[in-house]
JSON list of C-alpha atoms in Angstrom, two decimals:
[
{"chain": "Y", "resi": 22, "resn": "UNK", "atom": "CA", "xyz": [0.16, 0.04, -0.27]},
{"chain": "Y", "resi": 23, "resn": "UNK", "atom": "CA", "xyz": [2.85, 2.79, 0.79]},
{"chain": "Y", "resi": 24, "resn": "UNK", "atom": "CA", "xyz": [5.05, 1.76, -1.85]},
{"chain": "Y", "resi": 25, "resn": "UNK", "atom": "CA", "xyz": [1.48, 2.53, -4.38]},
{"chain": "Y", "resi": 26, "resn": "UNK", "atom": "CA", "xyz": [1.36, 5.87, -2.93]},
{"chain": "Y", "resi": 27, "resn": "UNK", "atom": "CA", "xyz": [4.69, 6.70, -3.13]},
{"chain": "Y", "resi": 28, "resn": "UNK", "atom": "CA", "xyz": [4.69, 5.57, -6.91]},
{"chain": "Y", "resi": 29, "resn": "UNK", "atom": "CA", "xyz": [1.20, 7.95, -7.07]},
{"chain": "Y", "resi": 30, "resn": "UNK", "atom": "CA", "xyz": [2.98, 10.68, -4.92]},
{"chain": "Y", "resi": 31, "resn": "UNK", "atom": "CA", "xyz": [5.86, 10.82, -7.28]},
{"chain": "Y", "resi": 32, "resn": "UNK", "atom": "CA", "xyz": [4.23, 10.77, -10.43]},
{"chain": "Y", "resi": 33, "resn": "UNK", "atom": "CA", "xyz": [2.16, 13.62, -9.24]},
{"chain": "Y", "resi": 34, "resn": "UNK", "atom": "CA", "xyz": [5.43, 15.39, -8.01]},
{"chain": "Y", "resi": 35, "resn": "UNK", "atom": "CA", "xyz": [6.83, 14.67, -11.64]},
{"chain": "Y", "resi": 36, "resn": "UNK", "atom": "CA", "xyz": [3.49, 16.64, -13.46]},
{"chain": "Y", "resi": 37, "resn": "UNK", "atom": "CA", "xyz": [3.68, 19.30, -10.92]},
{"chain": "Y", "resi": 38, "resn": "UNK", "atom": "CA", "xyz": [7.41, 19.46, -12.35]},
{"chain": "Y", "resi": 39, "resn": "UNK", "atom": "CA", "xyz": [6.84, 19.39, -15.92]},
{"chain": "Y", "resi": 40, "resn": "UNK", "atom": "CA", "xyz": [4.21, 21.98, -15.79]},
{"chain": "Y", "resi": 41, "resn": "UNK", "atom": "CA", "xyz": [5.99, 24.38, -13.84]},
{"chain": "Y", "resi": 42, "resn": "UNK", "atom": "CA", "xyz": [9.34, 24.07, -16.11]},
{"chain": "Y", "resi": 43, "resn": "UNK", "atom": "CA", "xyz": [7.36, 24.74, -19.00]},
{"chain": "Y", "resi": 44, "resn": "UNK", "atom": "CA", "xyz": [5.71, 27.62, -17.46]},
{"chain": "Y", "resi": 45, "resn": "UNK", "atom": "CA", "xyz": [8.78, 29.30, -15.88]},
{"chain": "Y", "resi": 46, "resn": "UNK", "atom": "CA", "xyz": [11.84, 28.03, -18.34]},
{"chain": "Y", "resi": 47, "resn": "UNK", "atom": "CA", "xyz": [10.33, 26.21, -21.52]},
{"chain": "Y", "resi": 48, "resn": "UNK", "atom": "CA", "xyz": [14.09, 26.68, -23.54]},
{"chain": "Y", "resi": 49, "resn": "UNK", "atom": "CA", "xyz": [15.66, 24.97, -20.77]},
{"chain": "Y", "resi": 50, "resn": "UNK", "atom": "CA", "xyz": [13.63, 22.37, -20.32]},
{"chain": "Y", "resi": 51, "resn": "UNK", "atom": "CA", "xyz": [13.74, 21.77, -24.05]},
{"chain": "Y", "resi": 52, "resn": "UNK", "atom": "CA", "xyz": [17.38, 21.75, -23.55]},
{"chain": "Y", "resi": 53, "resn": "UNK", "atom": "CA", "xyz": [18.02, 19.39, -20.82]},
{"chain": "Y", "resi": 54, "resn": "UNK", "atom": "CA", "xyz": [14.42, 18.45, -19.52]},
{"chain": "Y", "resi": 55, "resn": "UNK", "atom": "CA", "xyz": [11.91, 19.07, -16.49]},
{"chain": "Y", "resi": 56, "resn": "UNK", "atom": "CA", "xyz": [14.79, 18.03, -13.91]},
{"chain": "Y", "resi": 57, "resn": "UNK", "atom": "CA", "xyz": [18.04, 18.42, -14.97]},
{"chain": "Y", "resi": 58, "resn": "UNK", "atom": "CA", "xyz": [16.59, 22.34, -15.45]},
{"chain": "Y", "resi": 59, "resn": "UNK", "atom": "CA", "xyz": [15.20, 22.93, -11.61]},
{"chain": "Y", "resi": 60, "resn": "UNK", "atom": "CA", "xyz": [18.43, 21.17, -10.61]},
{"chain": "Y", "resi": 61, "resn": "UNK", "atom": "CA", "xyz": [20.55, 24.01, -12.38]},
{"chain": "Y", "resi": 62, "resn": "UNK", "atom": "CA", "xyz": [17.96, 26.97, -11.12]},
{"chain": "Y", "resi": 63, "resn": "UNK", "atom": "CA", "xyz": [18.09, 24.99, -7.33]},
{"chain": "Y", "resi": 64, "resn": "UNK", "atom": "CA", "xyz": [21.88, 24.80, -7.43]},
{"chain": "Y", "resi": 65, "resn": "UNK", "atom": "CA", "xyz": [22.02, 28.68, -9.30]},
{"chain": "Y", "resi": 66, "resn": "UNK", "atom": "CA", "xyz": [19.33, 30.20, -6.55]},
{"chain": "Y", "resi": 67, "resn": "UNK", "atom": "CA", "xyz": [17.21, 31.44, -9.31]},
{"chain": "Y", "resi": 68, "resn": "UNK", "atom": "CA", "xyz": [16.71, 31.27, -13.44]},
{"chain": "Y", "resi": 69, "resn": "UNK", "atom": "CA", "xyz": [18.14, 34.90, -13.12]},
{"chain": "Y", "resi": 70, "resn": "UNK", "atom": "CA", "xyz": [21.12, 34.19, -11.46]},
{"chain": "Y", "resi": 71, "resn": "UNK", "atom": "CA", "xyz": [21.66, 31.07, -13.79]},
{"chain": "Y", "resi": 72, "resn": "UNK", "atom": "CA", "xyz": [21.09, 33.12, -16.72]},
{"chain": "Y", "resi": 73, "resn": "UNK", "atom": "CA", "xyz": [24.01, 35.46, -15.49]},
{"chain": "Y", "resi": 74, "resn": "UNK", "atom": "CA", "xyz": [26.67, 32.41, -15.79]},
{"chain": "Y", "resi": 75, "resn": "UNK", "atom": "CA", "xyz": [28.78, 31.94, -18.11]},
{"chain": "Y", "resi": 76, "resn": "UNK", "atom": "CA", "xyz": [28.91, 28.86, -19.78]},
{"chain": "Y", "resi": 77, "resn": "UNK", "atom": "CA", "xyz": [31.92, 27.64, -17.93]},
{"chain": "Y", "resi": 78, "resn": "UNK", "atom": "CA", "xyz": [30.39, 27.57, -14.56]},
{"chain": "Y", "resi": 79, "resn": "UNK", "atom": "CA", "xyz": [26.97, 26.08, -15.39]},
{"chain": "Y", "resi": 80, "resn": "UNK", "atom": "CA", "xyz": [29.35, 23.51, -16.95]},
{"chain": "Y", "resi": 81, "resn": "UNK", "atom": "CA", "xyz": [30.53, 22.22, -13.99]},
{"chain": "Y", "resi": 82, "resn": "UNK", "atom": "CA", "xyz": [27.20, 23.37, -11.72]},
{"chain": "Y", "resi": 83, "resn": "UNK", "atom": "CA", "xyz": [26.85, 20.77, -9.07]},
{"chain": "Y", "resi": 84, "resn": "UNK", "atom": "CA", "xyz": [30.33, 19.53, -9.00]},
{"chain": "Y", "resi": 85, "resn": "UNK", "atom": "CA", "xyz": [31.90, 22.37, -6.73]},
{"chain": "Y", "resi": 86, "resn": "UNK", "atom": "CA", "xyz": [33.32, 20.05, -4.00]},
{"chain": "Y", "resi": 87, "resn": "UNK", "atom": "CA", "xyz": [35.00, 18.35, -7.03]},
{"chain": "Y", "resi": 88, "resn": "UNK", "atom": "CA", "xyz": [36.33, 21.48, -8.46]},
{"chain": "Y", "resi": 89, "resn": "UNK", "atom": "CA", "xyz": [37.65, 23.12, -4.85]},
{"chain": "Y", "resi": 90, "resn": "UNK", "atom": "CA", "xyz": [39.56, 19.94, -4.26]},
{"chain": "Y", "resi": 91, "resn": "UNK", "atom": "CA", "xyz": [40.79, 19.43, -7.39]},
{"chain": "Y", "resi": 92, "resn": "UNK", "atom": "CA", "xyz": [42.33, 23.25, -7.61]},
{"chain": "Y", "resi": 93, "resn": "UNK", "atom": "CA", "xyz": [43.58, 22.81, -3.91]},
{"chain": "Y", "resi": 94, "resn": "UNK", "atom": "CA", "xyz": [45.44, 19.79, -4.97]},
{"chain": "Y", "resi": 95, "resn": "UNK", "atom": "CA", "xyz": [46.75, 20.83, -8.16]},
{"chain": "Y", "resi": 96, "resn": "UNK", "atom": "CA", "xyz": [44.77, 18.22, -10.39]},
{"chain": "Y", "resi": 97, "resn": "UNK", "atom": "CA", "xyz": [42.42, 18.53, -12.91]},
{"chain": "Y", "resi": 98, "resn": "UNK", "atom": "CA", "xyz": [39.50, 19.97, -12.75]},
{"chain": "Y", "resi": 99, "resn": "UNK", "atom": "CA", "xyz": [36.04, 18.33, -13.19]},
{"chain": "Y", "resi": 100, "resn": "UNK", "atom": "CA", "xyz": [34.37, 18.53, -17.01]},
{"chain": "Y", "resi": 101, "resn": "UNK", "atom": "CA", "xyz": [30.88, 18.33, -15.47]},
{"chain": "Y", "resi": 102, "resn": "UNK", "atom": "CA", "xyz": [28.52, 18.45, -13.13]},
{"chain": "Y", "resi": 103, "resn": "UNK", "atom": "CA", "xyz": [24.85, 18.30, -13.17]},
{"chain": "Y", "resi": 104, "resn": "UNK", "atom": "CA", "xyz": [24.91, 18.18, -17.51]},
{"chain": "Y", "resi": 105, "resn": "UNK", "atom": "CA", "xyz": [26.70, 14.77, -16.96]},
{"chain": "Y", "resi": 106, "resn": "UNK", "atom": "CA", "xyz": [23.00, 13.11, -16.56]},
{"chain": "Y", "resi": 107, "resn": "UNK", "atom": "CA", "xyz": [21.23, 14.84, -19.69]},
{"chain": "Y", "resi": 108, "resn": "UNK", "atom": "CA", "xyz": [20.68, 12.27, -22.54]},
{"chain": "Y", "resi": 109, "resn": "UNK", "atom": "CA", "xyz": [22.80, 14.68, -25.33]},
{"chain": "Y", "resi": 110, "resn": "UNK", "atom": "CA", "xyz": [26.14, 14.01, -23.42]},
{"chain": "Y", "resi": 111, "resn": "UNK", "atom": "CA", "xyz": [25.10, 10.19, -21.72]},
{"chain": "Y", "resi": 112, "resn": "UNK", "atom": "CA", "xyz": [24.80, 9.42, -25.29]},
{"chain": "Y", "resi": 113, "resn": "UNK", "atom": "CA", "xyz": [28.09, 10.65, -26.23]},
{"chain": "Y", "resi": 114, "resn": "UNK", "atom": "CA", "xyz": [31.42, 8.82, -26.24]},
{"chain": "Y", "resi": 115, "resn": "UNK", "atom": "CA", "xyz": [33.66, 8.53, -23.03]},
{"chain": "Y", "resi": 116, "resn": "UNK", "atom": "CA", "xyz": [36.11, 10.43, -24.85]},
{"chain": "Y", "resi": 117, "resn": "UNK", "atom": "CA", "xyz": [33.75, 13.29, -26.20]},
{"chain": "Y", "resi": 118, "resn": "UNK", "atom": "CA", "xyz": [31.79, 13.58, -22.96]},
{"chain": "Y", "resi": 119, "resn": "UNK", "atom": "CA", "xyz": [33.89, 16.93, -21.55]},
{"chain": "Y", "resi": 120, "resn": "UNK", "atom": "CA", "xyz": [33.26, 18.55, -25.12]},
{"chain": "Y", "resi": 121, "resn": "UNK", "atom": "CA", "xyz": [29.60, 17.07, -25.27]},
{"chain": "Y", "resi": 122, "resn": "UNK", "atom": "CA", "xyz": [29.34, 18.65, -22.03]},
{"chain": "Y", "resi": 123, "resn": "UNK", "atom": "CA", "xyz": [30.88, 22.35, -22.96]},
{"chain": "Y", "resi": 124, "resn": "UNK", "atom": "CA", "xyz": [29.01, 22.03, -25.60]},
{"chain": "Y", "resi": 125, "resn": "UNK", "atom": "CA", "xyz": [25.17, 21.88, -23.97]},
{"chain": "Y", "resi": 126, "resn": "UNK", "atom": "CA", "xyz": [26.33, 24.08, -21.23]},
{"chain": "Y", "resi": 127, "resn": "UNK", "atom": "CA", "xyz": [27.27, 26.79, -24.20]},
{"chain": "Y", "resi": 128, "resn": "UNK", "atom": "CA", "xyz": [23.48, 26.31, -25.53]},
{"chain": "Y", "resi": 129, "resn": "UNK", "atom": "CA", "xyz": [21.73, 25.83, -21.90]},
{"chain": "Y", "resi": 130, "resn": "UNK", "atom": "CA", "xyz": [23.70, 28.90, -20.64]},
{"chain": "Y", "resi": 131, "resn": "UNK", "atom": "CA", "xyz": [21.60, 30.73, -23.85]},
{"chain": "Y", "resi": 132, "resn": "UNK", "atom": "CA", "xyz": [18.49, 29.32, -23.06]},
{"chain": "Y", "resi": 133, "resn": "UNK", "atom": "CA", "xyz": [18.54, 30.04, -19.49]},
{"chain": "Y", "resi": 134, "resn": "UNK", "atom": "CA", "xyz": [18.99, 33.81, -20.69]},
{"chain": "Y", "resi": 135, "resn": "UNK", "atom": "CA", "xyz": [16.16, 34.23, -23.18]},
{"chain": "Y", "resi": 136, "resn": "UNK", "atom": "CA", "xyz": [13.60, 32.00, -20.50]},
{"chain": "Y", "resi": 137, "resn": "UNK", "atom": "CA", "xyz": [14.91, 34.85, -17.96]},
{"chain": "Y", "resi": 138, "resn": "UNK", "atom": "CA", "xyz": [14.57, 37.56, -20.24]},
{"chain": "Y", "resi": 139, "resn": "UNK", "atom": "CA", "xyz": [11.57, 37.69, -21.75]},
{"chain": "Y", "resi": 140, "resn": "UNK", "atom": "CA", "xyz": [10.58, 35.24, -24.42]},
{"chain": "Y", "resi": 141, "resn": "UNK", "atom": "CA", "xyz": [8.18, 32.59, -24.15]},
{"chain": "Y", "resi": 142, "resn": "UNK", "atom": "CA", "xyz": [8.79, 30.76, -27.34]},
{"chain": "Y", "resi": 143, "resn": "UNK", "atom": "CA", "xyz": [10.95, 27.96, -27.53]},
{"chain": "Y", "resi": 144, "resn": "UNK", "atom": "CA", "xyz": [12.25, 27.82, -30.87]},
{"chain": "Y", "resi": 145, "resn": "UNK", "atom": "CA", "xyz": [15.10, 29.06, -29.95]},
{"chain": "Y", "resi": 146, "resn": "UNK", "atom": "CA", "xyz": [16.39, 25.99, -27.51]},
{"chain": "Y", "resi": 147, "resn": "UNK", "atom": "CA", "xyz": [14.39, 23.69, -30.86]},
{"chain": "Y", "resi": 148, "resn": "UNK", "atom": "CA", "xyz": [17.30, 25.47, -33.25]},
{"chain": "Y", "resi": 149, "resn": "UNK", "atom": "CA", "xyz": [19.88, 24.81, -29.79]},
{"chain": "Y", "resi": 150, "resn": "UNK", "atom": "CA", "xyz": [19.00, 21.19, -29.25]},
{"chain": "Y", "resi": 151, "resn": "UNK", "atom": "CA", "xyz": [19.55, 20.43, -32.99]},
{"chain": "Y", "resi": 152, "resn": "UNK", "atom": "CA", "xyz": [23.14, 21.83, -33.16]},
{"chain": "Y", "resi": 153, "resn": "UNK", "atom": "CA", "xyz": [23.66, 20.09, -29.56]},
{"chain": "Y", "resi": 154, "resn": "UNK", "atom": "CA", "xyz": [22.74, 17.07, -31.49]},
{"chain": "Y", "resi": 155, "resn": "UNK", "atom": "CA", "xyz": [24.23, 17.46, -34.40]},
{"chain": "Y", "resi": 156, "resn": "UNK", "atom": "CA", "xyz": [27.55, 17.50, -32.87]},
{"chain": "Y", "resi": 157, "resn": "UNK", "atom": "CA", "xyz": [26.63, 14.21, -31.20]},
{"chain": "Y", "resi": 158, "resn": "UNK", "atom": "CA", "xyz": [26.18, 12.95, -34.36]},
{"chain": "Y", "resi": 159, "resn": "UNK", "atom": "CA", "xyz": [29.65, 14.20, -35.69]},
{"chain": "Y", "resi": 160, "resn": "UNK", "atom": "CA", "xyz": [31.76, 12.30, -33.23]},
{"chain": "Y", "resi": 161, "resn": "UNK", "atom": "CA", "xyz": [29.65, 9.63, -33.65]},
{"chain": "Y", "resi": 162, "resn": "UNK", "atom": "CA", "xyz": [30.14, 9.28, -37.60]},
{"chain": "Y", "resi": 163, "resn": "UNK", "atom": "CA", "xyz": [33.89, 10.00, -36.58]},
{"chain": "Y", "resi": 164, "resn": "UNK", "atom": "CA", "xyz": [34.39, 13.76, -37.48]},
{"chain": "Y", "resi": 165, "resn": "UNK", "atom": "CA", "xyz": [36.30, 16.09, -34.82]},
{"chain": "Y", "resi": 166, "resn": "UNK", "atom": "CA", "xyz": [37.37, 19.41, -35.65]},
{"chain": "Y", "resi": 167, "resn": "UNK", "atom": "CA", "xyz": [41.83, 20.50, -33.92]},
{"chain": "Y", "resi": 168, "resn": "UNK", "atom": "CA", "xyz": [42.72, 23.41, -32.63]},
{"chain": "Y", "resi": 169, "resn": "UNK", "atom": "CA", "xyz": [43.00, 24.25, -36.47]},
{"chain": "Y", "resi": 170, "resn": "UNK", "atom": "CA", "xyz": [39.28, 24.44, -37.18]},
{"chain": "Y", "resi": 171, "resn": "UNK", "atom": "CA", "xyz": [40.02, 21.21, -39.73]},
{"chain": "Y", "resi": 172, "resn": "UNK", "atom": "CA", "xyz": [38.13, 18.36, -39.88]},
{"chain": "Y", "resi": 173, "resn": "UNK", "atom": "CA", "xyz": [39.93, 15.12, -38.71]},
{"chain": "Y", "resi": 174, "resn": "UNK", "atom": "CA", "xyz": [38.77, 11.52, -39.10]},
{"chain": "Y", "resi": 175, "resn": "UNK", "atom": "CA", "xyz": [37.36, 9.18, -40.86]},
{"chain": "Y", "resi": 176, "resn": "UNK", "atom": "CA", "xyz": [34.44, 11.65, -42.27]},
{"chain": "Y", "resi": 177, "resn": "UNK", "atom": "CA", "xyz": [36.30, 14.25, -42.98]},
{"chain": "Y", "resi": 178, "resn": "UNK", "atom": "CA", "xyz": [36.68, 13.89, -46.53]},
{"chain": "Y", "resi": 179, "resn": "UNK", "atom": "CA", "xyz": [32.43, 13.78, -46.74]},
{"chain": "Y", "resi": 180, "resn": "UNK", "atom": "CA", "xyz": [31.79, 16.79, -44.91]},
{"chain": "Y", "resi": 181, "resn": "UNK", "atom": "CA", "xyz": [34.22, 20.02, -45.40]},
{"chain": "Y", "resi": 182, "resn": "UNK", "atom": "CA", "xyz": [33.97, 22.58, -43.26]},
{"chain": "Y", "resi": 183, "resn": "UNK", "atom": "CA", "xyz": [34.05, 26.05, -44.18]},
{"chain": "Y", "resi": 184, "resn": "UNK", "atom": "CA", "xyz": [36.41, 28.92, -42.52]},
{"chain": "Y", "resi": 185, "resn": "UNK", "atom": "CA", "xyz": [38.55, 31.72, -43.04]},
{"chain": "Y", "resi": 186, "resn": "UNK", "atom": "CA", "xyz": [40.33, 31.09, -46.51]},
{"chain": "Y", "resi": 187, "resn": "UNK", "atom": "CA", "xyz": [43.59, 33.49, -46.98]},
{"chain": "Y", "resi": 188, "resn": "UNK", "atom": "CA", "xyz": [43.53, 36.10, -49.68]},
{"chain": "Y", "resi": 189, "resn": "UNK", "atom": "CA", "xyz": [45.74, 36.36, -52.33]},
{"chain": "Y", "resi": 190, "resn": "UNK", "atom": "CA", "xyz": [48.33, 39.53, -52.17]},
{"chain": "Y", "resi": 191, "resn": "UNK", "atom": "CA", "xyz": [48.78, 39.47, -47.98]},
{"chain": "Y", "resi": 192, "resn": "UNK", "atom": "CA", "xyz": [52.44, 38.17, -47.05]},
{"chain": "Y", "resi": 193, "resn": "UNK", "atom": "CA", "xyz": [53.17, 37.22, -44.13]},
{"chain": "Y", "resi": 194, "resn": "UNK", "atom": "CA", "xyz": [55.45, 39.02, -42.15]},
{"chain": "Y", "resi": 195, "resn": "UNK", "atom": "CA", "xyz": [54.21, 42.37, -42.29]},
{"chain": "Y", "resi": 196, "resn": "UNK", "atom": "CA", "xyz": [52.98, 45.07, -45.09]},
{"chain": "Y", "resi": 197, "resn": "UNK", "atom": "CA", "xyz": [55.14, 44.82, -48.20]},
{"chain": "Y", "resi": 198, "resn": "UNK", "atom": "CA", "xyz": [55.79, 48.42, -48.61]},
{"chain": "Y", "resi": 199, "resn": "UNK", "atom": "CA", "xyz": [52.63, 50.20, -48.85]},
{"chain": "Y", "resi": 200, "resn": "UNK", "atom": "CA", "xyz": [51.89, 52.70, -47.34]},
{"chain": "Y", "resi": 201, "resn": "UNK", "atom": "CA", "xyz": [50.38, 53.86, -43.74]},
{"chain": "Y", "resi": 202, "resn": "UNK", "atom": "CA", "xyz": [51.02, 50.05, -42.37]},
{"chain": "Y", "resi": 203, "resn": "UNK", "atom": "CA", "xyz": [53.65, 49.59, -39.84]},
{"chain": "Y", "resi": 204, "resn": "UNK", "atom": "CA", "xyz": [57.20, 48.67, -41.35]},
{"chain": "Y", "resi": 205, "resn": "UNK", "atom": "CA", "xyz": [57.95, 45.05, -39.65]},
{"chain": "Y", "resi": 206, "resn": "UNK", "atom": "CA", "xyz": [61.89, 44.16, -39.41]},
{"chain": "Y", "resi": 207, "resn": "UNK", "atom": "CA", "xyz": [62.97, 41.10, -40.06]},
{"chain": "Y", "resi": 208, "resn": "UNK", "atom": "CA", "xyz": [65.90, 39.36, -38.14]},
{"chain": "Y", "resi": 209, "resn": "UNK", "atom": "CA", "xyz": [65.09, 41.60, -35.16]},
{"chain": "Y", "resi": 210, "resn": "UNK", "atom": "CA", "xyz": [63.89, 39.93, -32.08]},
{"chain": "Y", "resi": 211, "resn": "UNK", "atom": "CA", "xyz": [60.49, 40.93, -32.19]}
]
């Protein structure tokens, strides 16, 4: 009898949480779900406080104890906190969970700002979620980007990434004799 009552109470709480989160923070709910969104708001103190946090703080929210222990002992800091339980991060391969957590934290931070400062439409969060899921799909296909922005991996031939292309006429090492520009001397210390 108590198990049935506890189960019914849990269902009522879930329904209440879903309705409140859809009302208060529809974009945040779309990005990470009701429970994780509520835990983020609870850790931050309010939706406004969460909106003021940079995405790096949102990423490790919930791992404060591990963060300060790592700083004290001069070890590596944690890559994820509450967001580790998000569906997008849990689907990622182990070596890419940190990157997915960072991507999700960036989009979650933007979603919290949209919710906090007025919009009730969750179309932006749907777009952000699609971006995060596209990044996850890239990891599944083996496509990653290095520090230079160039694609690496098995699928790098399939999907080239647009980026900066150097125009003709520019030479490294300064301007080539034009007026008005600084003169760069070669062979010097700087």
